[in-house]
CSV table of C-alpha atoms in Angstrom, one decimal:
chain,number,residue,atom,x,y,z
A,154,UNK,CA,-24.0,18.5,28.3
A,155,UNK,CA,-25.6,15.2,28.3
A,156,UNK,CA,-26.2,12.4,25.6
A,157,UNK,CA,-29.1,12.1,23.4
A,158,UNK,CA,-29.7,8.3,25.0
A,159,UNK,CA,-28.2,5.5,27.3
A,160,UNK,CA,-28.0,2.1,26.4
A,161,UNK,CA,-27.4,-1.0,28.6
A,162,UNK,CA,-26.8,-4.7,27.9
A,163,UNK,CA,-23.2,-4.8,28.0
A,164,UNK,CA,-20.8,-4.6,31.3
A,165,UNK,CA,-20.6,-0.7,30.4
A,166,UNK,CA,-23.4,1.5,29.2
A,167,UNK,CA,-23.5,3.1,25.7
A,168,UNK,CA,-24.0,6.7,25.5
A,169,UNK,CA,-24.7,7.7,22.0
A,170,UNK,CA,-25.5,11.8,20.8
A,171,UNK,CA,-28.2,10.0,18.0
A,172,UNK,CA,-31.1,8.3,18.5
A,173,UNK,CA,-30.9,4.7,18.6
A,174,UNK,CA,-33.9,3.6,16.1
A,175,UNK,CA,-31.9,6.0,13.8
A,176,UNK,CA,-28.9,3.0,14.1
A,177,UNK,CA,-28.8,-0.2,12.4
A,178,UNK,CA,-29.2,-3.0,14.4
A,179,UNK,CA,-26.2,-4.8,13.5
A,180,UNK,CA,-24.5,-1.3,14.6
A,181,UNK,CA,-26.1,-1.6,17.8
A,182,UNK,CA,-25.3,-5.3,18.3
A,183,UNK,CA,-21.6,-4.1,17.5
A,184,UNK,CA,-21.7,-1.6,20.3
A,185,UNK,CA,-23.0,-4.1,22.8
A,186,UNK,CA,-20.4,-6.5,22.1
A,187,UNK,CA,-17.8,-3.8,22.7
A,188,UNK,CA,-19.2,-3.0,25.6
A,189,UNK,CA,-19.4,-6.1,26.9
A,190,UNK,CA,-14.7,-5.8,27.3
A,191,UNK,CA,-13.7,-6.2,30.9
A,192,UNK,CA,-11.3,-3.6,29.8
A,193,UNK,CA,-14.1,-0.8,28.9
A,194,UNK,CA,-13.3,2.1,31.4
A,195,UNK,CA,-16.7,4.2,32.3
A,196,UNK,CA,-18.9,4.2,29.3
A,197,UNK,CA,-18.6,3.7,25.4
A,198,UNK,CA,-19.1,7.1,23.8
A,199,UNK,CA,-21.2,6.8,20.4
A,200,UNK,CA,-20.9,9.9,18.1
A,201,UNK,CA,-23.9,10.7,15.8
A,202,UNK,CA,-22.5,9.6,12.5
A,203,UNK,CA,-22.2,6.0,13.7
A,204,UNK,CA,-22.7,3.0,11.3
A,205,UNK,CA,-21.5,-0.7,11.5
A,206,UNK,CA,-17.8,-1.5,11.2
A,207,UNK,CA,-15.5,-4.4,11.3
A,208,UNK,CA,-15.1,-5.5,14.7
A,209,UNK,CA,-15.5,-2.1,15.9
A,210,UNK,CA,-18.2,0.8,15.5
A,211,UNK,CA,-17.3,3.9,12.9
A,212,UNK,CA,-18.6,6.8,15.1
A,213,UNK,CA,-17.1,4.8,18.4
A,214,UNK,CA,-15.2,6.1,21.2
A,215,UNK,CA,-13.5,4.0,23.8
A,216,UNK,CA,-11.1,4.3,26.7
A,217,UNK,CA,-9.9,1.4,27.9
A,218,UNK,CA,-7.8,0.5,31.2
A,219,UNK,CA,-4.4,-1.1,30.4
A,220,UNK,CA,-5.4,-2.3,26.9
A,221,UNK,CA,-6.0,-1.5,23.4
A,222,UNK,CA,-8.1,-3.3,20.8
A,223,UNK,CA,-6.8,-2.8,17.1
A,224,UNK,CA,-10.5,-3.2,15.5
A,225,UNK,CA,-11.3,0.0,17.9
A,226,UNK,CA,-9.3,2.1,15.4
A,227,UNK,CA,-9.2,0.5,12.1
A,228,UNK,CA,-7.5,-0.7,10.1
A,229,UNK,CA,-6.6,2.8,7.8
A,230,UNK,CA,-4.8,3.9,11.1
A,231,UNK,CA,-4.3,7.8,11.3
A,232,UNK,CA,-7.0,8.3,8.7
A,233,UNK,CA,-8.1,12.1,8.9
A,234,UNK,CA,-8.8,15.1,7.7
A,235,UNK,CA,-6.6,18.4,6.9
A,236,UNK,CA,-7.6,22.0,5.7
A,237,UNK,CA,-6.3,25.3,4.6
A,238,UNK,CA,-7.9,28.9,4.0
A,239,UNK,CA,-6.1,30.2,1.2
A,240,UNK,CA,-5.6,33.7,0.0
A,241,UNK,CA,-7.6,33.4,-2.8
A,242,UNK,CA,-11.4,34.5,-2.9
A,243,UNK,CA,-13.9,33.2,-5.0
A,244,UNK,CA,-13.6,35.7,-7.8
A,245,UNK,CA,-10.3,34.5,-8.6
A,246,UNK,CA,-12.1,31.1,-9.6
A,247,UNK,CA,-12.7,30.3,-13.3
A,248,UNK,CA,-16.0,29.6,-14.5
A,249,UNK,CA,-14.5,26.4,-15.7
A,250,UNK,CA,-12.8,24.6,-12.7
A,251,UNK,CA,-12.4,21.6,-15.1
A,252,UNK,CA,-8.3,22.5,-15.8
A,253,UNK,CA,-7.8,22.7,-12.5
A,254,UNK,CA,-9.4,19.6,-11.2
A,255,UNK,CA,-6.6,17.9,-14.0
A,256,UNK,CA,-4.1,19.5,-12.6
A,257,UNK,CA,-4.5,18.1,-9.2
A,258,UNK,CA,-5.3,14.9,-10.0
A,259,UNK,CA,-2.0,15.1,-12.5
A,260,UNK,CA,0.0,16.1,-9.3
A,261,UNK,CA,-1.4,13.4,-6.6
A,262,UNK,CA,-1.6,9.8,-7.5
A,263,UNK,CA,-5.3,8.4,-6.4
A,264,UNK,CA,-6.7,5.4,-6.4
A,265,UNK,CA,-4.1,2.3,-6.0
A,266,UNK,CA,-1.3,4.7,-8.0
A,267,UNK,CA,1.0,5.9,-6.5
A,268,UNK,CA,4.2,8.2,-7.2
A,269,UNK,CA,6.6,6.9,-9.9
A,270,UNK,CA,9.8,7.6,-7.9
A,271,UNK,CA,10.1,9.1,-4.5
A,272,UNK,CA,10.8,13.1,-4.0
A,273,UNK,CA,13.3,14.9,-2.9
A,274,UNK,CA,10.2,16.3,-0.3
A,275,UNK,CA,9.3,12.5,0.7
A,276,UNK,CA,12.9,11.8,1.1
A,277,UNK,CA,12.8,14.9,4.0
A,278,UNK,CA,11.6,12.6,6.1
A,279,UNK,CA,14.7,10.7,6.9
A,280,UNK,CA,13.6,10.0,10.6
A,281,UNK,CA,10.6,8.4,9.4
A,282,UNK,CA,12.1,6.0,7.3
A,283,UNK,CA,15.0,5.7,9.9
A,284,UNK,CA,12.3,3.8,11.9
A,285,UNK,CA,10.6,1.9,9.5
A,286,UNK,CA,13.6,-1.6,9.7
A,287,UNK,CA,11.6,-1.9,13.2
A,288,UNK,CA,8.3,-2.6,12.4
A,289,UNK,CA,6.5,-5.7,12.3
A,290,UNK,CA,8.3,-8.1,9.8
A,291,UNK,CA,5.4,-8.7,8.1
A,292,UNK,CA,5.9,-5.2,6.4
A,293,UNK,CA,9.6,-5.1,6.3
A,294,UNK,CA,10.1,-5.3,3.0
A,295,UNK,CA,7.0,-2.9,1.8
A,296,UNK,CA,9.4,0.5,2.2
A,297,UNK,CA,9.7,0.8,-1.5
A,298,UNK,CA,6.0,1.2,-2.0
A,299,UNK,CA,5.7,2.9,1.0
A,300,UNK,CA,7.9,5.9,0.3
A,301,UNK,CA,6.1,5.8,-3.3
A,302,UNK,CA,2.4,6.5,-1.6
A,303,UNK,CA,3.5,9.2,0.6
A,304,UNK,CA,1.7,11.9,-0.7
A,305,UNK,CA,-1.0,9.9,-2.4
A,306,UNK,CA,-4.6,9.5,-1.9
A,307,UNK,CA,-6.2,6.5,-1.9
A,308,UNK,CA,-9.5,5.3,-2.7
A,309,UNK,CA,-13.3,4.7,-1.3
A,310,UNK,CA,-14.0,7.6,0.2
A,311,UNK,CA,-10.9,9.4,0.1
A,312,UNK,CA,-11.1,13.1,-1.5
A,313,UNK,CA,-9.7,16.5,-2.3
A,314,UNK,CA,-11.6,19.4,-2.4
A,315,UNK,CA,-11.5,23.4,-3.6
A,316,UNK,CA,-14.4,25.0,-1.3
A,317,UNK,CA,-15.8,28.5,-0.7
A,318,UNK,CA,-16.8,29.5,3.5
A,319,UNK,CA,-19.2,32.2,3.7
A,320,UNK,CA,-17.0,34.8,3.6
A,321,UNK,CA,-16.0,33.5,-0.2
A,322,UNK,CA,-12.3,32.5,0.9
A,323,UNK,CA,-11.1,29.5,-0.7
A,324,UNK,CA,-10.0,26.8,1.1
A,325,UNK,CA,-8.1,23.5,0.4
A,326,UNK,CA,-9.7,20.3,1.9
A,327,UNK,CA,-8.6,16.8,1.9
A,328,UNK,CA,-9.4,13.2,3.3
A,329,UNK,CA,-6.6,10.5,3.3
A,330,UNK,CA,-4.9,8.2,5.8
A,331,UNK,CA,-1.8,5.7,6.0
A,332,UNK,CA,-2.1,4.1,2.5
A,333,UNK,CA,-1.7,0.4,2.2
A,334,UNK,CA,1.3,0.5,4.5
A,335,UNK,CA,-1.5,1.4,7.1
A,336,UNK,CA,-3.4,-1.6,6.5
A,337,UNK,CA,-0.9,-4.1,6.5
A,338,UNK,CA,0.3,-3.0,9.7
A,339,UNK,CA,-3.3,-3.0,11.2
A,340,UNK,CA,-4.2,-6.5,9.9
A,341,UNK,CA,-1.0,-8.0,11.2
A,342,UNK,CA,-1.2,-7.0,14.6
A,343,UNK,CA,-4.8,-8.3,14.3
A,344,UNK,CA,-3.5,-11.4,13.6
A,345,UNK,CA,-1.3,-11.6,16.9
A,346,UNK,CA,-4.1,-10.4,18.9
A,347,UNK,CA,-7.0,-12.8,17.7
A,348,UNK,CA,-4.0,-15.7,19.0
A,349,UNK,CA,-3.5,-14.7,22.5
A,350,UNK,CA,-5.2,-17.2,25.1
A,351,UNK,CA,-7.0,-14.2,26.6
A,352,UNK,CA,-8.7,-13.2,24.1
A,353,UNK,CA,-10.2,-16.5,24.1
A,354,UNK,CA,-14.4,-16.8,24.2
A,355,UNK,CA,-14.9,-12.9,23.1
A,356,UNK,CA,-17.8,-11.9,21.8
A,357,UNK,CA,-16.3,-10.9,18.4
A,358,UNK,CA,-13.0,-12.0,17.5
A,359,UNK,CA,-12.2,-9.2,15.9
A,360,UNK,CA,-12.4,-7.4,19.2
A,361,UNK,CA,-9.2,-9.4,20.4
A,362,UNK,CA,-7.0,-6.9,22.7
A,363,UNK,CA,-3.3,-5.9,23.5
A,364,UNK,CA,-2.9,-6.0,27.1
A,365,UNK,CA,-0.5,-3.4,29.2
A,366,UNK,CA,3.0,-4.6,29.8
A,367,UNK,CA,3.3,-7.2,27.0
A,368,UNK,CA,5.6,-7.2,23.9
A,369,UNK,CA,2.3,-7.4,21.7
A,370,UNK,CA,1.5,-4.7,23.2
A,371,UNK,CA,4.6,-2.6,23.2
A,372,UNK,CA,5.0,-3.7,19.3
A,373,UNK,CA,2.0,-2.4,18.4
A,374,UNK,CA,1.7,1.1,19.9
A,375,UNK,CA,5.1,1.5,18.3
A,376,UNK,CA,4.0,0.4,14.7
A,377,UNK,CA,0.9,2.3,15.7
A,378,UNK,CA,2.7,5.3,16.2
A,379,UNK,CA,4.5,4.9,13.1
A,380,UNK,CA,1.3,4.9,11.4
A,381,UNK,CA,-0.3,7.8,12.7
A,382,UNK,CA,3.1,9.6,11.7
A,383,UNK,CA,2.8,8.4,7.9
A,384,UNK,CA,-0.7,9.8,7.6
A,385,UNK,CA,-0.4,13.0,9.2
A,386,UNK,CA,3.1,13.4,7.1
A,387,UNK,CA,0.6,11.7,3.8
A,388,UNK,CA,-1.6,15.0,4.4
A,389,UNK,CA,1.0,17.6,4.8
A,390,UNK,CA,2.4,16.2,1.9
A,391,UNK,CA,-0.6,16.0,-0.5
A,392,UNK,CA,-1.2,19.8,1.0
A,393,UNK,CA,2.2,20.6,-0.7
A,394,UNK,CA,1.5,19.3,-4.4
A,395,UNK,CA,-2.4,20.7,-3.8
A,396,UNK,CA,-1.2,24.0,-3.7
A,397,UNK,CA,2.1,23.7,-6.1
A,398,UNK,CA,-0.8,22.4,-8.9
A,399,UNK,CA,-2.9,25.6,-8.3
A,400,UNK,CA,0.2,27.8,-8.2
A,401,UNK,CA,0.1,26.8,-12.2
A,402,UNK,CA,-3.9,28.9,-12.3
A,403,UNK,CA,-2.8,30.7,-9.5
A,404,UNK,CA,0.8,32.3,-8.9
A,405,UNK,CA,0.0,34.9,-5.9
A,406,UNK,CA,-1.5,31.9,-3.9
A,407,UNK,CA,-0.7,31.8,-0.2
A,408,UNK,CA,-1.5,29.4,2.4
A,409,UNK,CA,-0.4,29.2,6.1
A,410,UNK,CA,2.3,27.5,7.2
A,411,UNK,CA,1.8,24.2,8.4
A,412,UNK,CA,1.3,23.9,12.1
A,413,UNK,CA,3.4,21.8,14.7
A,414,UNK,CA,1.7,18.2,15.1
A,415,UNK,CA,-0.8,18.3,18.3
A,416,UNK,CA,-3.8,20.4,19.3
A,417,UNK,CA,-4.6,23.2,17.1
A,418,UNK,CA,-5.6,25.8,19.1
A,419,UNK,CA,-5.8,29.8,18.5
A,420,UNK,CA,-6.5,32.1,15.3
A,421,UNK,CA,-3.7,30.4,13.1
A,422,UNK,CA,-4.5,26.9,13.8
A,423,UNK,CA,-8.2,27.9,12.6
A,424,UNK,CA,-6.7,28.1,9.1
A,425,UNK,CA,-4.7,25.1,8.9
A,426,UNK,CA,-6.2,21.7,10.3
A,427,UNK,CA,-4.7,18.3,9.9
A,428,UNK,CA,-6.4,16.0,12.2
A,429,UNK,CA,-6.8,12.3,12.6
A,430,UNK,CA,-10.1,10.5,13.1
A,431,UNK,CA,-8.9,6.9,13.4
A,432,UNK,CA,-6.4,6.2,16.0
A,433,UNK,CA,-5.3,6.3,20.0
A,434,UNK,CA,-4.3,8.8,22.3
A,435,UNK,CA,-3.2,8.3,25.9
A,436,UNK,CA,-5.5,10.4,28.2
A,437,UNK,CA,-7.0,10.9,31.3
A,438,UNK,CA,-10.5,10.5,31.8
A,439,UNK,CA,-12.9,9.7,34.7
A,440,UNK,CA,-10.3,9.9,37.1
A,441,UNK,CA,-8.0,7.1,35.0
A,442,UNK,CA,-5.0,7.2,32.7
A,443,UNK,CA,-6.5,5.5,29.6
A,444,UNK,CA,-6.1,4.5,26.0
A,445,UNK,CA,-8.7,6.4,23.9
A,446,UNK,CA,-9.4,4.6,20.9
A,447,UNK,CA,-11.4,7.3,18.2
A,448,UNK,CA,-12.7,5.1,14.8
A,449,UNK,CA,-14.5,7.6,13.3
A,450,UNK,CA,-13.8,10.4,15.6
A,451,UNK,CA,-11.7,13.6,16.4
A,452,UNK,CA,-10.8,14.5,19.2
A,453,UNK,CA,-12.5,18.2,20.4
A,454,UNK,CA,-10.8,19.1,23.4
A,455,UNK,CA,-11.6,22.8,24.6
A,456,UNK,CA,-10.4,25.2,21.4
A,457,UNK,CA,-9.1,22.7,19.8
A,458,UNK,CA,-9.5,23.0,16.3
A,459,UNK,CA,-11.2,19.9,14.0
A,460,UNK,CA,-13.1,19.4,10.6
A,461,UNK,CA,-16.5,17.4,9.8
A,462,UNK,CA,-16.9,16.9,6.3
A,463,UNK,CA,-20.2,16.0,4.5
A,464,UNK,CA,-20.2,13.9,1.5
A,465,UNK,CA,-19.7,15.1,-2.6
A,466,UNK,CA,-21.7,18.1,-3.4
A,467,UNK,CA,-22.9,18.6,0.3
A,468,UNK,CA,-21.5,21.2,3.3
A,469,UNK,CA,-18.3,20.6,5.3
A,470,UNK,CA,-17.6,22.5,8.8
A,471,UNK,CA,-14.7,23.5,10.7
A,472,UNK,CA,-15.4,23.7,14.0
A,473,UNK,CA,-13.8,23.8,17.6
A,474,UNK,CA,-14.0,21.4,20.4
A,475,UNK,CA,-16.0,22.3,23.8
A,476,UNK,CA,-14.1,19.3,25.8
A,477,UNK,CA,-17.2,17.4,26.6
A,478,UNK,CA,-16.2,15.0,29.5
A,479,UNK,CA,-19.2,12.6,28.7
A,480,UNK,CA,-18.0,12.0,25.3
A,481,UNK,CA,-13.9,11.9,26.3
A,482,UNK,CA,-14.0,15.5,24.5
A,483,UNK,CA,-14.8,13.4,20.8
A,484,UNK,CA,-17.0,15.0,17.8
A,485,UNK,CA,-17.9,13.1,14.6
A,486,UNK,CA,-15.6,12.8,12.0
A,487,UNK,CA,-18.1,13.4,8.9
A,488,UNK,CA,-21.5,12.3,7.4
A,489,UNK,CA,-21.1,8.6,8.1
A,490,UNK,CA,-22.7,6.1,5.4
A,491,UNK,CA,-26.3,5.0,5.5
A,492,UNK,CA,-25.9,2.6,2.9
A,493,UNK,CA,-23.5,0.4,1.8
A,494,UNK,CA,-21.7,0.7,-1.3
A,495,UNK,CA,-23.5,-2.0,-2.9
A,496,UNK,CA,-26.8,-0.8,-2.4
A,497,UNK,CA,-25.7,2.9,-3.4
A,498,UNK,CA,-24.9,1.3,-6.6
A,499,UNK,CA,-28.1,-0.7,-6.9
A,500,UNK,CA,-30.4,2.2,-5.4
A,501,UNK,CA,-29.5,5.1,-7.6
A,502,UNK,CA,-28.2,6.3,-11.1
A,503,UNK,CA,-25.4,8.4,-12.8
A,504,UNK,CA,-28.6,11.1,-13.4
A,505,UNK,CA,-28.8,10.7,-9.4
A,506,UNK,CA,-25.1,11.5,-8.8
A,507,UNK,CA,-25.2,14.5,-11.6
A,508,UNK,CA,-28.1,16.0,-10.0
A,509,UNK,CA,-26.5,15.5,-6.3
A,510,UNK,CA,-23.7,16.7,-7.3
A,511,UNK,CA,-24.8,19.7,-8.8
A,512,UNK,CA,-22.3,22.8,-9.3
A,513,UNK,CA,-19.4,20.8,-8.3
A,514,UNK,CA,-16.8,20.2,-10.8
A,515,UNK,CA,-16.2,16.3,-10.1
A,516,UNK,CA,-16.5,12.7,-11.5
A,517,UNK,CA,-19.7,11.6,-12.3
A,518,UNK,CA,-19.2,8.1,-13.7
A,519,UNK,CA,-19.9,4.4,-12.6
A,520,UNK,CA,-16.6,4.4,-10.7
A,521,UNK,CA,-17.9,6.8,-7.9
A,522,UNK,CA,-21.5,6.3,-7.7
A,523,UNK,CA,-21.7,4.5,-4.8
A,524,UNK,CA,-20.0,7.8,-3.0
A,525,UNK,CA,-23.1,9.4,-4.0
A,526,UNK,CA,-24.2,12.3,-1.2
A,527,UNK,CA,-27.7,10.1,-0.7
A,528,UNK,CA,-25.3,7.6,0.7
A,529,UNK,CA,-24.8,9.5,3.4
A,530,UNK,CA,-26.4,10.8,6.6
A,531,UNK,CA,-27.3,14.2,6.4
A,532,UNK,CA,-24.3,16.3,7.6
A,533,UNK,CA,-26.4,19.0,9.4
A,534,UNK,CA,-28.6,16.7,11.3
A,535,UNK,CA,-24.9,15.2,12.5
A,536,UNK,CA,-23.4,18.5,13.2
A,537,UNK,CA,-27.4,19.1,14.9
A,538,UNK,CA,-26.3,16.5,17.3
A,539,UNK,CA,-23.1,17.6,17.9
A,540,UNK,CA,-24.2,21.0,19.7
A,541,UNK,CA,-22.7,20.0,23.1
A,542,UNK,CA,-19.9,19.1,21.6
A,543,UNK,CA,-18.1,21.6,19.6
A,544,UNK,CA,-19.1,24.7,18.1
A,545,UNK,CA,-19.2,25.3,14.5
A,546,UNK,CA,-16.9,28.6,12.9
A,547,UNK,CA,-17.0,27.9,9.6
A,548,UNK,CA,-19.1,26.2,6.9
A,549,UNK,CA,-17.6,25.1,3.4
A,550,UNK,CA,-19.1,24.3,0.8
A,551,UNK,CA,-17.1,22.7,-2.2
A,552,UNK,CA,-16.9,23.5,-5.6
A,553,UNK,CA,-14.6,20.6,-7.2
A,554,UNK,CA,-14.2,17.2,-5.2
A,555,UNK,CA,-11.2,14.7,-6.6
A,556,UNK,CA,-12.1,11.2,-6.1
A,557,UNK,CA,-9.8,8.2,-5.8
């Protein structure tokens, strides 16, 4: 149960399950500058799909003693995954999974749309929007739009997905987070944080931290908390139009009901995930009460259910966590790029992205080439990596992907 290597050169050492000349150097340099916080409690824990972020690593994992940097879980907070195994097999599929693919897209907004009026189903969740008057001004007035995006997907590289396991059940997949109202809540904390006098001479500024026992601080683990809240409800959500649009091809369709939020643990939980992959958790580690900060990472605690999903036209697992101590019981949270978008678009073709994508009924036009699987690290060679750190009980692989 050990990490692939250990890196030095900050005030904490890096363990990371990859190898490092499989990194890019400005990654690396990331990671060193994050490890360089007098805050950093025992290690940083680097998962194999890691690739260079703002301020922070994707594919990072950091506890931290009495503070919390926002850049260490992005700024799409509570962005995740969430899965069901329906009742349907894969002989109840068309041939033709074009009609269906409009129907979803027809039911949940993508891109920057968003609902055109808000739902009885989004007005359920009264004590969400009960709490939303006491969040930081700067997004006071944005409840409008946020109560239009619940239940919306987003774009980059946001999906949906229809996919077969090995056992030809169908399953419902998607990838979404906290919408705009995420963001803007992210980036204005940021702002606060890069101003206070300790955060003065960091290696990054974007690295600036809350400390314990300030107001910053309490305001942003409450916005925070808000946040994670709106995605995990944004999933649940987009779950419930998913399967009310295949009830149209479908009408005997059954899916599980949803789960209550927190670990996901035993035989039902295995067929209904909703996990984030960007966000905090309060935890104990290394003999310390600390503030685990996953940005592109789930957490994998002991049976705890989780989903790593590749990239269009390639596998996606659900798997189960083995509570590795070394890397504060963390797993990847999907492929991970290898490219940026710009040099996906430069590097390959819509012929590249038809013949990627293969047998998957999908997009295949300028607007997503640059979420072409070749941008991408290979997903088995991540889940490869992962061995010591959760097991695999189900591969996926999808046959229609909805982009934003």
């Amino acid at each position: 149960m050990s990490p692939v290597a250990r890196l030095g050169g900050g005030r904490s050492p890096i363990w990371m399950w990859t190898r490092p000349e499989g990194v890019e150097s400005a990654a690396l340099d990331q990671l060193r500058a994050i490890a360089s916080l007098p805050y950093i409690h025992h290690h940083v824990a680097v998962m194999p799909d890691v690739h260079l972020g703002k301020g922070a690593t994707v594919g990072s994992v950091v506890a931290m003693r009495e503070a919390v940097s926002p850049a260490a879980v992005g700024v799409d907070i509570g962005c995740g995954m969430a899965a069901l195994r329906t009742s349907l097999t894969a002989s109840d599929l068309p041939d033709d999974l074009g009609a269906v693919r409009s129907a979803i897209e027809a039911a949940i907004p993508v891109g920057h749309r968003h609902h055109a009026d808000v739902s009885t189903r989004v007005r359920r969740s009264a004590d969400l929007w009960d709490a939303f008057p006491g969040l930081h001004p700067k997004v006071s007035g944005l409840l409008g739009r946020a109560m239009t995006q619940l239940g919306t997907l987003g774009s980059g590289n946001h999906f949906i997905e229809l996919c077969l396991d090995a056992d030809d059940a169908v399953w419902m997949m998607l990838h979404s987070g906290s919408r705009n109202i995420g963001k803007e809540i992210a980036d204005a904390h940021i702002r606060v944080a890069k101003g206070l006098a300790h955060n003065t001479g960091l290696p990054d500024r974007d690295l600036a931290v809350f400390l314990a026992g300030t107001p910053e601080m309490a305001a942003y683990r409450h916005d925070l908390r808000w946040a994670q809240e709106y995605a995990w409800r944004n999933r649940q959500t987009m779950l419930a139009l998913y399967a009310d649009a295949l009830r149209g091809f479908f009408p005997s369709l059954r899916v599980p009901c949803p789960p209550a939020e927190g670990p996901h643990m035993g035989e039902a939980a295995f067929a209904n995930v909703n996990c984030h992959h960007n966000y905090v958790a309060e935890e104990h580690h290394y003999g310390a009460d600390v503030l685990v900060t996953r940005k592109g990472a789930i957490s994998a605690r002991a049976g705890e259910y989780g989903i790593i999903p590749g990239s269009m036209g390639t596998g996606s697992y659900i798997v189960r966590g083995l509570g590795n101590p070394e890397a504060f019981a963390s797993a990847p949270h999907g492929a991970g790029r290898r490219m940026s978008r710009s040099k996906a678009r430069r590097t390959f073709t819509l012929d590249d992205l038809r013949t990627q994508t293969a047998g998957v009924e999908c997009r295949t036009d300028p607007g997503v080439l640059d979420e072409i699987p070749a941008a991408y690290k290979d997903i088995d060679e991540v889940i490869g990596f992962s061995g010591d750190l959760v097991e695999v009980v189900a591969r996926l692989r999808a046959v229609l992907c909805v982009k934003g």
